[in-house]
mmCIF file of C-alpha atoms and ligand atoms in Angstrom:
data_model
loop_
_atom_site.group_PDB
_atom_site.id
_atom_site.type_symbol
_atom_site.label_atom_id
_atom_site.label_comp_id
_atom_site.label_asym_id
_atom_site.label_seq_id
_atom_site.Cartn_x
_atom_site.Cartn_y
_atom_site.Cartn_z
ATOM 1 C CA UNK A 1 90.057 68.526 95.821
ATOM 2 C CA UNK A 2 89.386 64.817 94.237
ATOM 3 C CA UNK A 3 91.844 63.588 91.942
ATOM 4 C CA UNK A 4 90.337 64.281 88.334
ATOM 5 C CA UNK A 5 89.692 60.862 86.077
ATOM 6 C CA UNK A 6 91.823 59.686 83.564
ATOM 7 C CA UNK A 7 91.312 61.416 80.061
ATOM 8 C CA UNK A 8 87.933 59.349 78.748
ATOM 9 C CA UNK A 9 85.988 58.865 75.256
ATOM 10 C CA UNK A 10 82.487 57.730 74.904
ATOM 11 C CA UNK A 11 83.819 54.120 73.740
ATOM 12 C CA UNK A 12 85.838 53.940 76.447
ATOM 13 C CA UNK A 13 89.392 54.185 75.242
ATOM 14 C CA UNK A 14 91.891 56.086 78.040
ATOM 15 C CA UNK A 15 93.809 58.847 76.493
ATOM 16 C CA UNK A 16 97.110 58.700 77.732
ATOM 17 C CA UNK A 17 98.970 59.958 74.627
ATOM 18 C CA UNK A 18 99.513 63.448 73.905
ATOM 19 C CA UNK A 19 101.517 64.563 70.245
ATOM 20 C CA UNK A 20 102.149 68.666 70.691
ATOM 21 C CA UNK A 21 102.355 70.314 67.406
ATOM 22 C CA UNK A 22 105.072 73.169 68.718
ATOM 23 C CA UNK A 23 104.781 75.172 65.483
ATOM 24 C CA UNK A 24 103.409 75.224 61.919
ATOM 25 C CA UNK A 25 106.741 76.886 60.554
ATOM 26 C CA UNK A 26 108.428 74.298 58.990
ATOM 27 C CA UNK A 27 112.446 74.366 57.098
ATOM 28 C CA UNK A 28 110.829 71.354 54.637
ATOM 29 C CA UNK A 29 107.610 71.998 51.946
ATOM 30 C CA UNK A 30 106.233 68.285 51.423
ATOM 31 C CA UNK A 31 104.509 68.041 48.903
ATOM 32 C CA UNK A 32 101.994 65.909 50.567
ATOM 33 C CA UNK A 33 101.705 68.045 53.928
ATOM 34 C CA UNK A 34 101.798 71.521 52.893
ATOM 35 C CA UNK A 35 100.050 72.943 50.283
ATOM 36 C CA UNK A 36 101.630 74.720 47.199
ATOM 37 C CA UNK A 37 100.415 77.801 48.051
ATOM 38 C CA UNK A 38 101.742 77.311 51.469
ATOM 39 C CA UNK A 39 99.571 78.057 54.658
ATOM 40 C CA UNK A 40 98.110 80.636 56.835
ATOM 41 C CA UNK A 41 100.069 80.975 59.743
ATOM 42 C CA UNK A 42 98.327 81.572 63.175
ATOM 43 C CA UNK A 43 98.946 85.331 64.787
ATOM 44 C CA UNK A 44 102.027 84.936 66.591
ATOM 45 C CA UNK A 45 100.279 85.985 69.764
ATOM 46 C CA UNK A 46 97.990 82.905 69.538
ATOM 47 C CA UNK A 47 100.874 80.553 69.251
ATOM 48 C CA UNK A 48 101.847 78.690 72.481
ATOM 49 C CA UNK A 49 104.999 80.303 74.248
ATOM 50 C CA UNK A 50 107.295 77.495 75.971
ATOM 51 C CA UNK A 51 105.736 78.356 79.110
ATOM 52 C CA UNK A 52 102.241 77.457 77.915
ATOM 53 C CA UNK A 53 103.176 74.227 76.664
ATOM 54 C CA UNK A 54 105.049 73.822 79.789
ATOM 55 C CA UNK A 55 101.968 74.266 81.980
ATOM 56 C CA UNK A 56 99.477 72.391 79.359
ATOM 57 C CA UNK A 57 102.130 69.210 79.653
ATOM 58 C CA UNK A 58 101.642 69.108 83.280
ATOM 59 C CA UNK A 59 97.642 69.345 83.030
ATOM 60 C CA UNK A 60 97.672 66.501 80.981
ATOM 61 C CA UNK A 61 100.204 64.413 83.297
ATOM 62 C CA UNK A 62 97.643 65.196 85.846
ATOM 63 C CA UNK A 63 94.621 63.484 83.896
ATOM 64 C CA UNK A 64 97.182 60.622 83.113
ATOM 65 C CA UNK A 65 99.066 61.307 80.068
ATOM 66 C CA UNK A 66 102.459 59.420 80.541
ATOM 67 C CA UNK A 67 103.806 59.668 76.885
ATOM 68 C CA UNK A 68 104.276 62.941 74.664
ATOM 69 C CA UNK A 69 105.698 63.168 71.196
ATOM 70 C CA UNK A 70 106.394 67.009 69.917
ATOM 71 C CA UNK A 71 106.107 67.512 66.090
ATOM 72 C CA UNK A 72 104.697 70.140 64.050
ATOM 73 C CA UNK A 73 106.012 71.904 61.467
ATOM 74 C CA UNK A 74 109.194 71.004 62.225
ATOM 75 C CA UNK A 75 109.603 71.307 66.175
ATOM 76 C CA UNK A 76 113.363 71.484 66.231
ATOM 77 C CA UNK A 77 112.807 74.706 64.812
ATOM 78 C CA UNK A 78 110.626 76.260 67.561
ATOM 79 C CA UNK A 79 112.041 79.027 69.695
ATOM 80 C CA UNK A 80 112.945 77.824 73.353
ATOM 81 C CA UNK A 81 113.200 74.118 72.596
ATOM 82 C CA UNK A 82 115.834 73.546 74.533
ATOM 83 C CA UNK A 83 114.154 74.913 77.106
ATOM 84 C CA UNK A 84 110.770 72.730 75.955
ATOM 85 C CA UNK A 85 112.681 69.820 75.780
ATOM 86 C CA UNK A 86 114.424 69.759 78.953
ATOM 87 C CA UNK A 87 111.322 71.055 81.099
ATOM 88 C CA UNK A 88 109.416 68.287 79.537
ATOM 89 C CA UNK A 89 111.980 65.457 79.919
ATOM 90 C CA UNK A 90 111.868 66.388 83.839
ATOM 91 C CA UNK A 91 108.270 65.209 83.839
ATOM 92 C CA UNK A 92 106.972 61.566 84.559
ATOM 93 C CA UNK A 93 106.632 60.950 81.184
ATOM 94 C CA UNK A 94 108.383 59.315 77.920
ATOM 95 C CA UNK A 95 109.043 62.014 75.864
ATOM 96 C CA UNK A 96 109.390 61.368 71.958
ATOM 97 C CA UNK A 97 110.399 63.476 68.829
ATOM 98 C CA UNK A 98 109.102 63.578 64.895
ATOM 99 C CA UNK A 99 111.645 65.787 63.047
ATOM 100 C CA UNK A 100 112.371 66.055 59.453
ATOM 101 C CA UNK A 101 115.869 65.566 60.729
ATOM 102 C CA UNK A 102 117.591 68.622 59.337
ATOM 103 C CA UNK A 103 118.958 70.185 62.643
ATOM 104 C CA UNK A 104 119.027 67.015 64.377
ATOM 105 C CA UNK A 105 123.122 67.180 64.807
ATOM 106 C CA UNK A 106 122.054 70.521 67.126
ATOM 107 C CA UNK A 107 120.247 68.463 69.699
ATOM 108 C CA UNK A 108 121.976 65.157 69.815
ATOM 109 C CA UNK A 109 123.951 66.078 72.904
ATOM 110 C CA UNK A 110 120.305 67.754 74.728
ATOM 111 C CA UNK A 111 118.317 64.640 73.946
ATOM 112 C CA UNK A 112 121.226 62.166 75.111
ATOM 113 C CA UNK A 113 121.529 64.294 78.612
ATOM 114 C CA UNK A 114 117.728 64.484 79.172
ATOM 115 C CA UNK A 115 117.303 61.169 78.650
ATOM 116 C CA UNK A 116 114.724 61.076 74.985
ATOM 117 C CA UNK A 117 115.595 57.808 73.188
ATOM 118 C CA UNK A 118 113.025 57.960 70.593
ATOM 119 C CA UNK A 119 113.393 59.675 67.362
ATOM 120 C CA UNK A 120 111.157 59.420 64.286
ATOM 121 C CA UNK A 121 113.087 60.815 61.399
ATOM 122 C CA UNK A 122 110.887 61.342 58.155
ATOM 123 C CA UNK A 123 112.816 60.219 54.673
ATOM 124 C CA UNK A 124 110.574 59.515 51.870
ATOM 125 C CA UNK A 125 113.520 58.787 49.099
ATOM 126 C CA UNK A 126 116.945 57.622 49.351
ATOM 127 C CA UNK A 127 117.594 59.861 46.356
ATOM 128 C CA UNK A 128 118.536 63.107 46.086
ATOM 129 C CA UNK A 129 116.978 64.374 43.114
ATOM 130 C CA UNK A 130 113.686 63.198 44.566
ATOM 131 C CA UNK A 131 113.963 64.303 47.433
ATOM 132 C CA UNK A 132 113.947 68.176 46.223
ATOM 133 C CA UNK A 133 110.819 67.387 44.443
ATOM 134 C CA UNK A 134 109.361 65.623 47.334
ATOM 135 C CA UNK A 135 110.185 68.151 49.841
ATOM 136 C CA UNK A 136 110.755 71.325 47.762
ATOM 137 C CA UNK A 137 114.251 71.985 49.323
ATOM 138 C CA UNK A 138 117.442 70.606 49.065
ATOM 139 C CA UNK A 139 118.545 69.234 52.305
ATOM 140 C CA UNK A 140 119.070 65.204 51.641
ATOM 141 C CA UNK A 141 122.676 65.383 52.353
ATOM 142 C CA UNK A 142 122.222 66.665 55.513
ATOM 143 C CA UNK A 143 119.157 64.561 56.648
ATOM 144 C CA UNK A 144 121.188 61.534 55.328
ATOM 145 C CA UNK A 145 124.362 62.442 57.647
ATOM 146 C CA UNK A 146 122.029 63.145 60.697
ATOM 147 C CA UNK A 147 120.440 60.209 60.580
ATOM 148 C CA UNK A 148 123.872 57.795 60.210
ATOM 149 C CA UNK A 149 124.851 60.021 63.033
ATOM 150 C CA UNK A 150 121.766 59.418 65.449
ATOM 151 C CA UNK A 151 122.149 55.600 64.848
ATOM 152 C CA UNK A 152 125.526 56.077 65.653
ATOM 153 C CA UNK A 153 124.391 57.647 69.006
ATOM 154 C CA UNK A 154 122.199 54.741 69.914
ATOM 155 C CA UNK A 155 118.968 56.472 69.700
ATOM 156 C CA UNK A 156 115.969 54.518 68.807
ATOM 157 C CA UNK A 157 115.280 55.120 65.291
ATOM 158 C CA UNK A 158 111.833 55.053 63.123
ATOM 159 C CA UNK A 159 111.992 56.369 59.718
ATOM 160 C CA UNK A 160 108.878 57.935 58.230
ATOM 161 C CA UNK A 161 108.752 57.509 54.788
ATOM 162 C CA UNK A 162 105.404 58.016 52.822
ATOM 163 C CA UNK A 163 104.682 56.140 49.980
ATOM 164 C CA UNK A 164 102.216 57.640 46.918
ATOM 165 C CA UNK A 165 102.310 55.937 43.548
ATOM 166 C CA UNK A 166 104.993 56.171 40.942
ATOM 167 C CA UNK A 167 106.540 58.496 42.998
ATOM 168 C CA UNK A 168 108.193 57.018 45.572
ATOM 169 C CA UNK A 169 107.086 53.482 45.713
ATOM 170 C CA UNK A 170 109.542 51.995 43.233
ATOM 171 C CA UNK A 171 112.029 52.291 46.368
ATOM 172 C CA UNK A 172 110.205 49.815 48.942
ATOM 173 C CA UNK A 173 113.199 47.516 48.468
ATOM 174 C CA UNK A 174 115.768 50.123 48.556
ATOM 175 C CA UNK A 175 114.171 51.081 52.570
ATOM 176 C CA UNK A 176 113.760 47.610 53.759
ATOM 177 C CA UNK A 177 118.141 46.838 52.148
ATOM 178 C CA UNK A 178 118.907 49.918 54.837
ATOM 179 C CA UNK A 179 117.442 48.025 57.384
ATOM 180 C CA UNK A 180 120.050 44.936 56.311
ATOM 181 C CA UNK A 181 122.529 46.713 58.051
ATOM 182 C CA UNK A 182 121.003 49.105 60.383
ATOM 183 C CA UNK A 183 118.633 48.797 63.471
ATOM 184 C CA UNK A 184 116.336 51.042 62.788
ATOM 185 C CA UNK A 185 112.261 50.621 62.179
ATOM 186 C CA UNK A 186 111.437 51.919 58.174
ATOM 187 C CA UNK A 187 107.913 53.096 58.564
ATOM 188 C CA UNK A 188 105.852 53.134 55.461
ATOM 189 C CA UNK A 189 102.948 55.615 55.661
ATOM 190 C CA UNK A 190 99.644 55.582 53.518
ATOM 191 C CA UNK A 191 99.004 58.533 51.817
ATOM 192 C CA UNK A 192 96.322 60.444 53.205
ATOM 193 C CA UNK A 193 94.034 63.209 52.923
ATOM 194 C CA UNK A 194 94.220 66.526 53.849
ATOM 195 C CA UNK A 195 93.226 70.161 53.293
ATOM 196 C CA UNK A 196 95.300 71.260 49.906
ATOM 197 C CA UNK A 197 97.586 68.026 49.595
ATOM 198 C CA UNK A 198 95.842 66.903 46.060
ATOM 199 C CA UNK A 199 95.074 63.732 48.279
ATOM 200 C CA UNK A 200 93.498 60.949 45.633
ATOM 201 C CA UNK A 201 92.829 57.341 46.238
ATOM 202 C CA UNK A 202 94.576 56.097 43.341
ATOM 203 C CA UNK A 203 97.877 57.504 44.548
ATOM 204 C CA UNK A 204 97.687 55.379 47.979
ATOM 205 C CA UNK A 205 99.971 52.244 47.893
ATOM 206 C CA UNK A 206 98.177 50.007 50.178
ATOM 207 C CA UNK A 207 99.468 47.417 53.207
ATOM 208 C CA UNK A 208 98.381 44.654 50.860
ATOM 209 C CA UNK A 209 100.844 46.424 47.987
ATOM 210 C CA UNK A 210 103.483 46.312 49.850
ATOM 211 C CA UNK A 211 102.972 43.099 51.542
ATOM 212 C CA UNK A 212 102.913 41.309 47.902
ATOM 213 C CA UNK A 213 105.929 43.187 46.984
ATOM 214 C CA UNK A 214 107.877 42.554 49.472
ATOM 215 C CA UNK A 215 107.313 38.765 48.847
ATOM 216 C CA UNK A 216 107.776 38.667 45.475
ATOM 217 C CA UNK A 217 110.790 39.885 45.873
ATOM 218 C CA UNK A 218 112.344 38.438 49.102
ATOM 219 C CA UNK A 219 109.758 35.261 49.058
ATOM 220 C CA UNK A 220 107.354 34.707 51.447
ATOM 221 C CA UNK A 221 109.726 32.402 53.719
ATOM 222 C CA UNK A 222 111.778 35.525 54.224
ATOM 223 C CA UNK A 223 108.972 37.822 55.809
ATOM 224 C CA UNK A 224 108.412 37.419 59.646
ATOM 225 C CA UNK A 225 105.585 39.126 61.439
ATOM 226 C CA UNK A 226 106.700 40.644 64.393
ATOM 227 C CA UNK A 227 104.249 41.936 67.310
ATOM 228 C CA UNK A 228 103.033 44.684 67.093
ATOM 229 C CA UNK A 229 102.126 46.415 71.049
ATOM 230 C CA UNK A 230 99.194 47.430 72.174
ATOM 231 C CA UNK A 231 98.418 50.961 71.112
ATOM 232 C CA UNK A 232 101.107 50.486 67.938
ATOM 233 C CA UNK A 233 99.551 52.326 64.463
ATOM 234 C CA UNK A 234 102.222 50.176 62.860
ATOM 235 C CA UNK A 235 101.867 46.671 61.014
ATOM 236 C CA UNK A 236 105.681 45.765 62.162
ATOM 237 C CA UNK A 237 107.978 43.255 59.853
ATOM 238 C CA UNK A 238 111.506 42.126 59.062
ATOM 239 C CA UNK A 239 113.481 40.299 56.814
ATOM 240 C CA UNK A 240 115.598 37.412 57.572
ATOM 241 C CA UNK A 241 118.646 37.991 59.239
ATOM 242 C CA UNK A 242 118.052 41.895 58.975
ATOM 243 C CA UNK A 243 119.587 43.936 61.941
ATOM 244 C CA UNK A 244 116.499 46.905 61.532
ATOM 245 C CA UNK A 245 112.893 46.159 60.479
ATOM 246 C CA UNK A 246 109.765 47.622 59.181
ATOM 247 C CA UNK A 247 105.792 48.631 59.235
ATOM 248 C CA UNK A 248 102.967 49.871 57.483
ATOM 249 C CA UNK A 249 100.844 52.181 58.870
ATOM 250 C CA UNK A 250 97.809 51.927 57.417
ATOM 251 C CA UNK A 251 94.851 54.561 58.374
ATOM 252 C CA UNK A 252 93.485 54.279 54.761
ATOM 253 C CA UNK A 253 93.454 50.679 54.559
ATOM 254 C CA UNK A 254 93.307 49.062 57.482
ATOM 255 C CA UNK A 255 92.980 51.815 60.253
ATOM 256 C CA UNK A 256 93.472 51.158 64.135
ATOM 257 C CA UNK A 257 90.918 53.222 65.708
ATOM 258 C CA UNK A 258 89.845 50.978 68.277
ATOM 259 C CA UNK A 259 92.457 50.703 70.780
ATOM 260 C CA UNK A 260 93.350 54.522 69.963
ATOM 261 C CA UNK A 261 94.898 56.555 72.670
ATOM 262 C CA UNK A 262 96.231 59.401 71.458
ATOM 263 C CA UNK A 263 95.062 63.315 71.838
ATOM 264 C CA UNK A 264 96.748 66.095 69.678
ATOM 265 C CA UNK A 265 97.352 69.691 70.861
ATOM 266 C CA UNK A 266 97.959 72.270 67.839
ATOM 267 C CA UNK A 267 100.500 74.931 68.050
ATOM 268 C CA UNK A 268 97.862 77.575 68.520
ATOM 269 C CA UNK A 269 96.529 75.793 71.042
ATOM 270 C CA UNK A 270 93.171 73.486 69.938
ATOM 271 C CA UNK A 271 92.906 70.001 71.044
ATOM 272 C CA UNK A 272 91.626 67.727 68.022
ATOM 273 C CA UNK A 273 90.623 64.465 69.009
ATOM 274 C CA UNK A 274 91.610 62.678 66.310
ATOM 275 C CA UNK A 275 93.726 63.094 63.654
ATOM 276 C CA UNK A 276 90.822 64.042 61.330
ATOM 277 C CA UNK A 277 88.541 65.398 63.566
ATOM 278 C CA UNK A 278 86.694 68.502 62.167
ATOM 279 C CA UNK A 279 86.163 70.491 65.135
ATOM 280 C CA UNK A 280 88.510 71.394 67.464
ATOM 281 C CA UNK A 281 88.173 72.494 70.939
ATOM 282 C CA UNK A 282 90.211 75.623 72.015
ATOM 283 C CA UNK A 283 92.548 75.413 75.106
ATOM 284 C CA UNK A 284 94.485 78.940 74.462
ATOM 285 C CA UNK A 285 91.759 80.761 75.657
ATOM 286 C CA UNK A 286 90.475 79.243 78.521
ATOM 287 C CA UNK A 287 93.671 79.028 79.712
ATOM 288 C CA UNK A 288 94.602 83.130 79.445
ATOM 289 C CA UNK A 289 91.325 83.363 81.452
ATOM 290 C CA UNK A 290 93.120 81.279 84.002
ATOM 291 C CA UNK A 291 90.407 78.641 84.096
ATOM 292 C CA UNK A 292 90.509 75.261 85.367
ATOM 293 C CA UNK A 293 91.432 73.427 81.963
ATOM 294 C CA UNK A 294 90.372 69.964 82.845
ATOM 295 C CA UNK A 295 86.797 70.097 82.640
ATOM 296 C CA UNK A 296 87.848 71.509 78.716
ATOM 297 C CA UNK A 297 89.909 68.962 78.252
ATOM 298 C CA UNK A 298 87.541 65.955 79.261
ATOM 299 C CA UNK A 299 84.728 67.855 77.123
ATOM 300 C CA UNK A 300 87.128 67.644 74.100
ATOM 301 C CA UNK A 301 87.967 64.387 74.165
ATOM 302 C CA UNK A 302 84.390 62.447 75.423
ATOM 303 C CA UNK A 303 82.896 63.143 72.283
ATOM 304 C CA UNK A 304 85.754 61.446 69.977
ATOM 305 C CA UNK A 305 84.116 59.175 67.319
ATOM 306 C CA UNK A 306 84.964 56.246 66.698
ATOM 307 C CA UNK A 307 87.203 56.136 63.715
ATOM 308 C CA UNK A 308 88.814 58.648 61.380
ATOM 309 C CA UNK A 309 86.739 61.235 62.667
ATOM 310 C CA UNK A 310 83.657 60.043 61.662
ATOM 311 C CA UNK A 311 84.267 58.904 57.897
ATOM 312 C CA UNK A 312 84.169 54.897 58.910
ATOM 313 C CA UNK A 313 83.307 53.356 55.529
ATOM 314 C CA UNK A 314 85.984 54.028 52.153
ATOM 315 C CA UNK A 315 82.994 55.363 50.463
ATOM 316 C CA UNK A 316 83.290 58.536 53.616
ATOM 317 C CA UNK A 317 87.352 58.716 53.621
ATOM 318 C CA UNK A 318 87.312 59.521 49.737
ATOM 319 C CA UNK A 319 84.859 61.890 49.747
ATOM 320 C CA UNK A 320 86.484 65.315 49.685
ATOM 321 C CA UNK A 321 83.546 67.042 51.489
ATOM 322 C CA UNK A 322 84.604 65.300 54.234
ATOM 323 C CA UNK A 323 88.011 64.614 54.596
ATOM 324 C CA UNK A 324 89.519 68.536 53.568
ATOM 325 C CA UNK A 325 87.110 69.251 56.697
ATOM 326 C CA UNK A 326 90.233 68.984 58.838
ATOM 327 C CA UNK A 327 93.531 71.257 58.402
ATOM 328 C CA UNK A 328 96.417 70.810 56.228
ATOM 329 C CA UNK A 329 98.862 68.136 58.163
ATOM 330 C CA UNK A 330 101.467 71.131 58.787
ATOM 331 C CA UNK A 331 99.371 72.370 61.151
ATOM 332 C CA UNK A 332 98.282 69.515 62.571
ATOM 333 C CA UNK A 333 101.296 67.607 63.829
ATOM 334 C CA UNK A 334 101.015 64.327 62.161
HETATM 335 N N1 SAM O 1 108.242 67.943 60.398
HETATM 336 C C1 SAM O 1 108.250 66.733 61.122
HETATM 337 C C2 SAM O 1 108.426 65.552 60.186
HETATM 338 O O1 SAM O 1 108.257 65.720 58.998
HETATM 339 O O2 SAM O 1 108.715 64.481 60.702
HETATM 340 C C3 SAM O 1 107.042 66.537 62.004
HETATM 341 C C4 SAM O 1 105.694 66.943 61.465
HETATM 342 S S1 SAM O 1 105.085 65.950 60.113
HETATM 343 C C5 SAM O 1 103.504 66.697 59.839
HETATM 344 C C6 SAM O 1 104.711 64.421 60.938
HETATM 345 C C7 SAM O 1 104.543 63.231 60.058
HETATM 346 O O3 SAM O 1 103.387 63.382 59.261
HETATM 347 C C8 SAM O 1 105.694 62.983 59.102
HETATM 348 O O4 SAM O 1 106.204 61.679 59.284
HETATM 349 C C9 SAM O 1 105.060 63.103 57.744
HETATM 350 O O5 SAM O 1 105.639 62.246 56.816
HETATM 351 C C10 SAM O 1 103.614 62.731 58.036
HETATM 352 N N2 SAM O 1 102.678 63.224 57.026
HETATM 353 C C11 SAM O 1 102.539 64.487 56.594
HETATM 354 N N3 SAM O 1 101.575 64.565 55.648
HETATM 355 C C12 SAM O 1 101.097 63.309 55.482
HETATM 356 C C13 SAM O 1 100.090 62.735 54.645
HETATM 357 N N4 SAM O 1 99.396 63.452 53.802
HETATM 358 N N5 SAM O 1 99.863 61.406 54.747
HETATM 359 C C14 SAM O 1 100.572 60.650 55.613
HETATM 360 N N6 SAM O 1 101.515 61.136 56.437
HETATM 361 C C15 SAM O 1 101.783 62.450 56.366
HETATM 362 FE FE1 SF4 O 2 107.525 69.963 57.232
HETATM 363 FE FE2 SF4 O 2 107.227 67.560 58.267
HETATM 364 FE FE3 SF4 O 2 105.288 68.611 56.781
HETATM 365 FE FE4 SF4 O 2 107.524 67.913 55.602
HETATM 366 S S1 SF4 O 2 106.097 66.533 56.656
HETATM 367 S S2 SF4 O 2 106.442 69.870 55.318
HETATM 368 S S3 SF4 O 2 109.006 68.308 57.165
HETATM 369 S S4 SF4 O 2 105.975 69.355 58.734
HETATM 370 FE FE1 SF4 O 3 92.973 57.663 66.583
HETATM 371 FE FE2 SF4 O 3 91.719 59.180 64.803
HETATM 372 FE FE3 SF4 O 3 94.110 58.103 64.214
HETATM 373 FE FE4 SF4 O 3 91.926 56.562 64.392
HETATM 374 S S1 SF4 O 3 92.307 58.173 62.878
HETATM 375 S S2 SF4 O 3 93.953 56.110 65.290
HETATM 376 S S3 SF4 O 3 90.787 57.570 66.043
HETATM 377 S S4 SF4 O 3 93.659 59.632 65.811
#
């Protein structure tokens, strides 16, 4: 049999990153990710087992995926991940992890042994009060104490923190003074839109925002660009002297669609081929037919557009015909 291409899209851009949403359950209610009202949750007989995600993995290694990030919902709360997580680690692949960061003191031990370096922890206050109205639960202690201890373990650390207006912004300084002390990467995400998250342009705080913050307050002489690698979403930065550093990723702003290279796989198992792709393109069921899943998998991906899904232009991203087209982020996998 010939060896099957690498994963392709009509511009041209090689997939070779795959982010597998393991579950839409979630310990966490973001404001800004899950609607009030919460969600539907798929049938839990159309929800991936471990094996399934197992055997998906490896048909994407085949077609040249060399990187994979679970996320979700919260994927340290899927059933089997221990069992996900050391499967996956024994692939040819760099294996990464969002989490809210709740149960991270669970898993420290499992991702030190299998080898997974890379966490990205999501904060979006460093106070407490806010961060029950932020995230509808009241687990900053704990979050707080995982993350000291996962720096303490020498992982590589990215903190997801994102910003909406007069709710969160006045702490920009606060996350770039932990990152006086600390090497970790504060990550500050534009708000964006999705199904049921009350998305609204004037709540985004923009690259530019935080930019002229940042050198107001520290002056401009402080600020140092870093590089940013190929196929990075984030704008990277530090301060003078500063042990950690920080970035802006900026998909309402300043979006990075052109060198993109990433492929998501839901928990009930739909590719989307972008982040805010409408359609989807369902794996589950081709593979309980036992089909041959790459032909499905090239056909998902060829047709990617070019940016965002198809809303290019400002004028297209605000307009909430178009972007609630798309799920809420829980069950997307961010
Ligand atoms: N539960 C894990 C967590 O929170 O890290 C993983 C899943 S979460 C959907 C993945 C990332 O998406 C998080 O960093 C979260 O902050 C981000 N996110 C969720 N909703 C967002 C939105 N509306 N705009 C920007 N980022 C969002
Ligand atoms: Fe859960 Fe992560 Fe969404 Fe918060 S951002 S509700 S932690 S999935
Ligand atoms: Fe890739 Fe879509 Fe994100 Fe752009 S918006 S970087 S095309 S996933």
């Amino acid at each position: 049999m010939s060896q099957p291409t690498n994963i392709t899209d009509q511009f041209g851009r090689v997939h070779n990153y795959l982010r597998i949403s393991l579950t839409e359950r979630c310990n966490l209610r973001c404001t800004y990710c899950m609607p009030e009202e919460g969600i539907k949750l798929s049938e839990k007989e159309n929800v991936l087992t471990h094996e399934e995600i197992i055997y998906l993995a490896k048909e994407f290694v085949k077609l040249g995926v060399n990187k994979i990030r679970l996320t979700g919902g919260e994927p340290l709360v899927k059933k089997n991940i221990e069992k996900i997580i050391r499967e996956l680690t024994a692939l040819p692949i760099q294996l990464g992890i969002t989490t809210n960061g709740i149960l991270l003191d669970k898993y420290i031990d499992l991702l030190k042994e299998c080898g997974v370096k890379d966490l990205n922890i999501s904060l979006d206050t460093l106070d407490k009060d806010k961060f029950v109205e932020m995230t509808r639960r009241d687990y900053f202690d704990r979050v707080m104490c995982n993350i000291y201890q996962c720096i303490l373990a020498g992982f590589n650390i990215k903190i997801n923190a994102v910003l909406i207006k007069d709710q969160n912004d006045n702490e920009i300084i606060n996350f770039i003074e932990f990152t006086k002390n600390n090497n970790v990467s504060f990550r500050f995400i534009e708000f964006m839109p999705f199904d049921g998250n009350k998305w609204d342009n004037s709540k985004v705080v923009s690259l530019n925002e935080i930019l002229e913050k940042v050198t107001s307050h520290y002056g401009a002489g402080q600020l140092i660009k870093l590089d940013d690698k190929q196929h990075d979403t984030t704008k990277n930065y530090c301060i003078k002297g500063y042990e950690g550093s920080f970035g802006v990723i900026s998909t309402v702003t300043n979006p990075f669609c052109d060198s993109c290279n990433r492929i998501r796989l839901t928990a009930n198992g739909r590719i989307k081929n972008c982040l805010f792709s409408a359609t989807e393109t369902n794996l589950l069921s081709p593979l309980r037919a036992g089909e041959d899943l790459v032909p499905h998998i090239i056909k998902a991906v060829y047709p990617k557009k070019k940016s965002r899904g198809g809303m290019i232009s400002d004028e297209d991203f605000q307009d909430k015909e178009k972007n609630t087209q798309n799920r809420a982020m829980i069950s997307i996998g961010g």
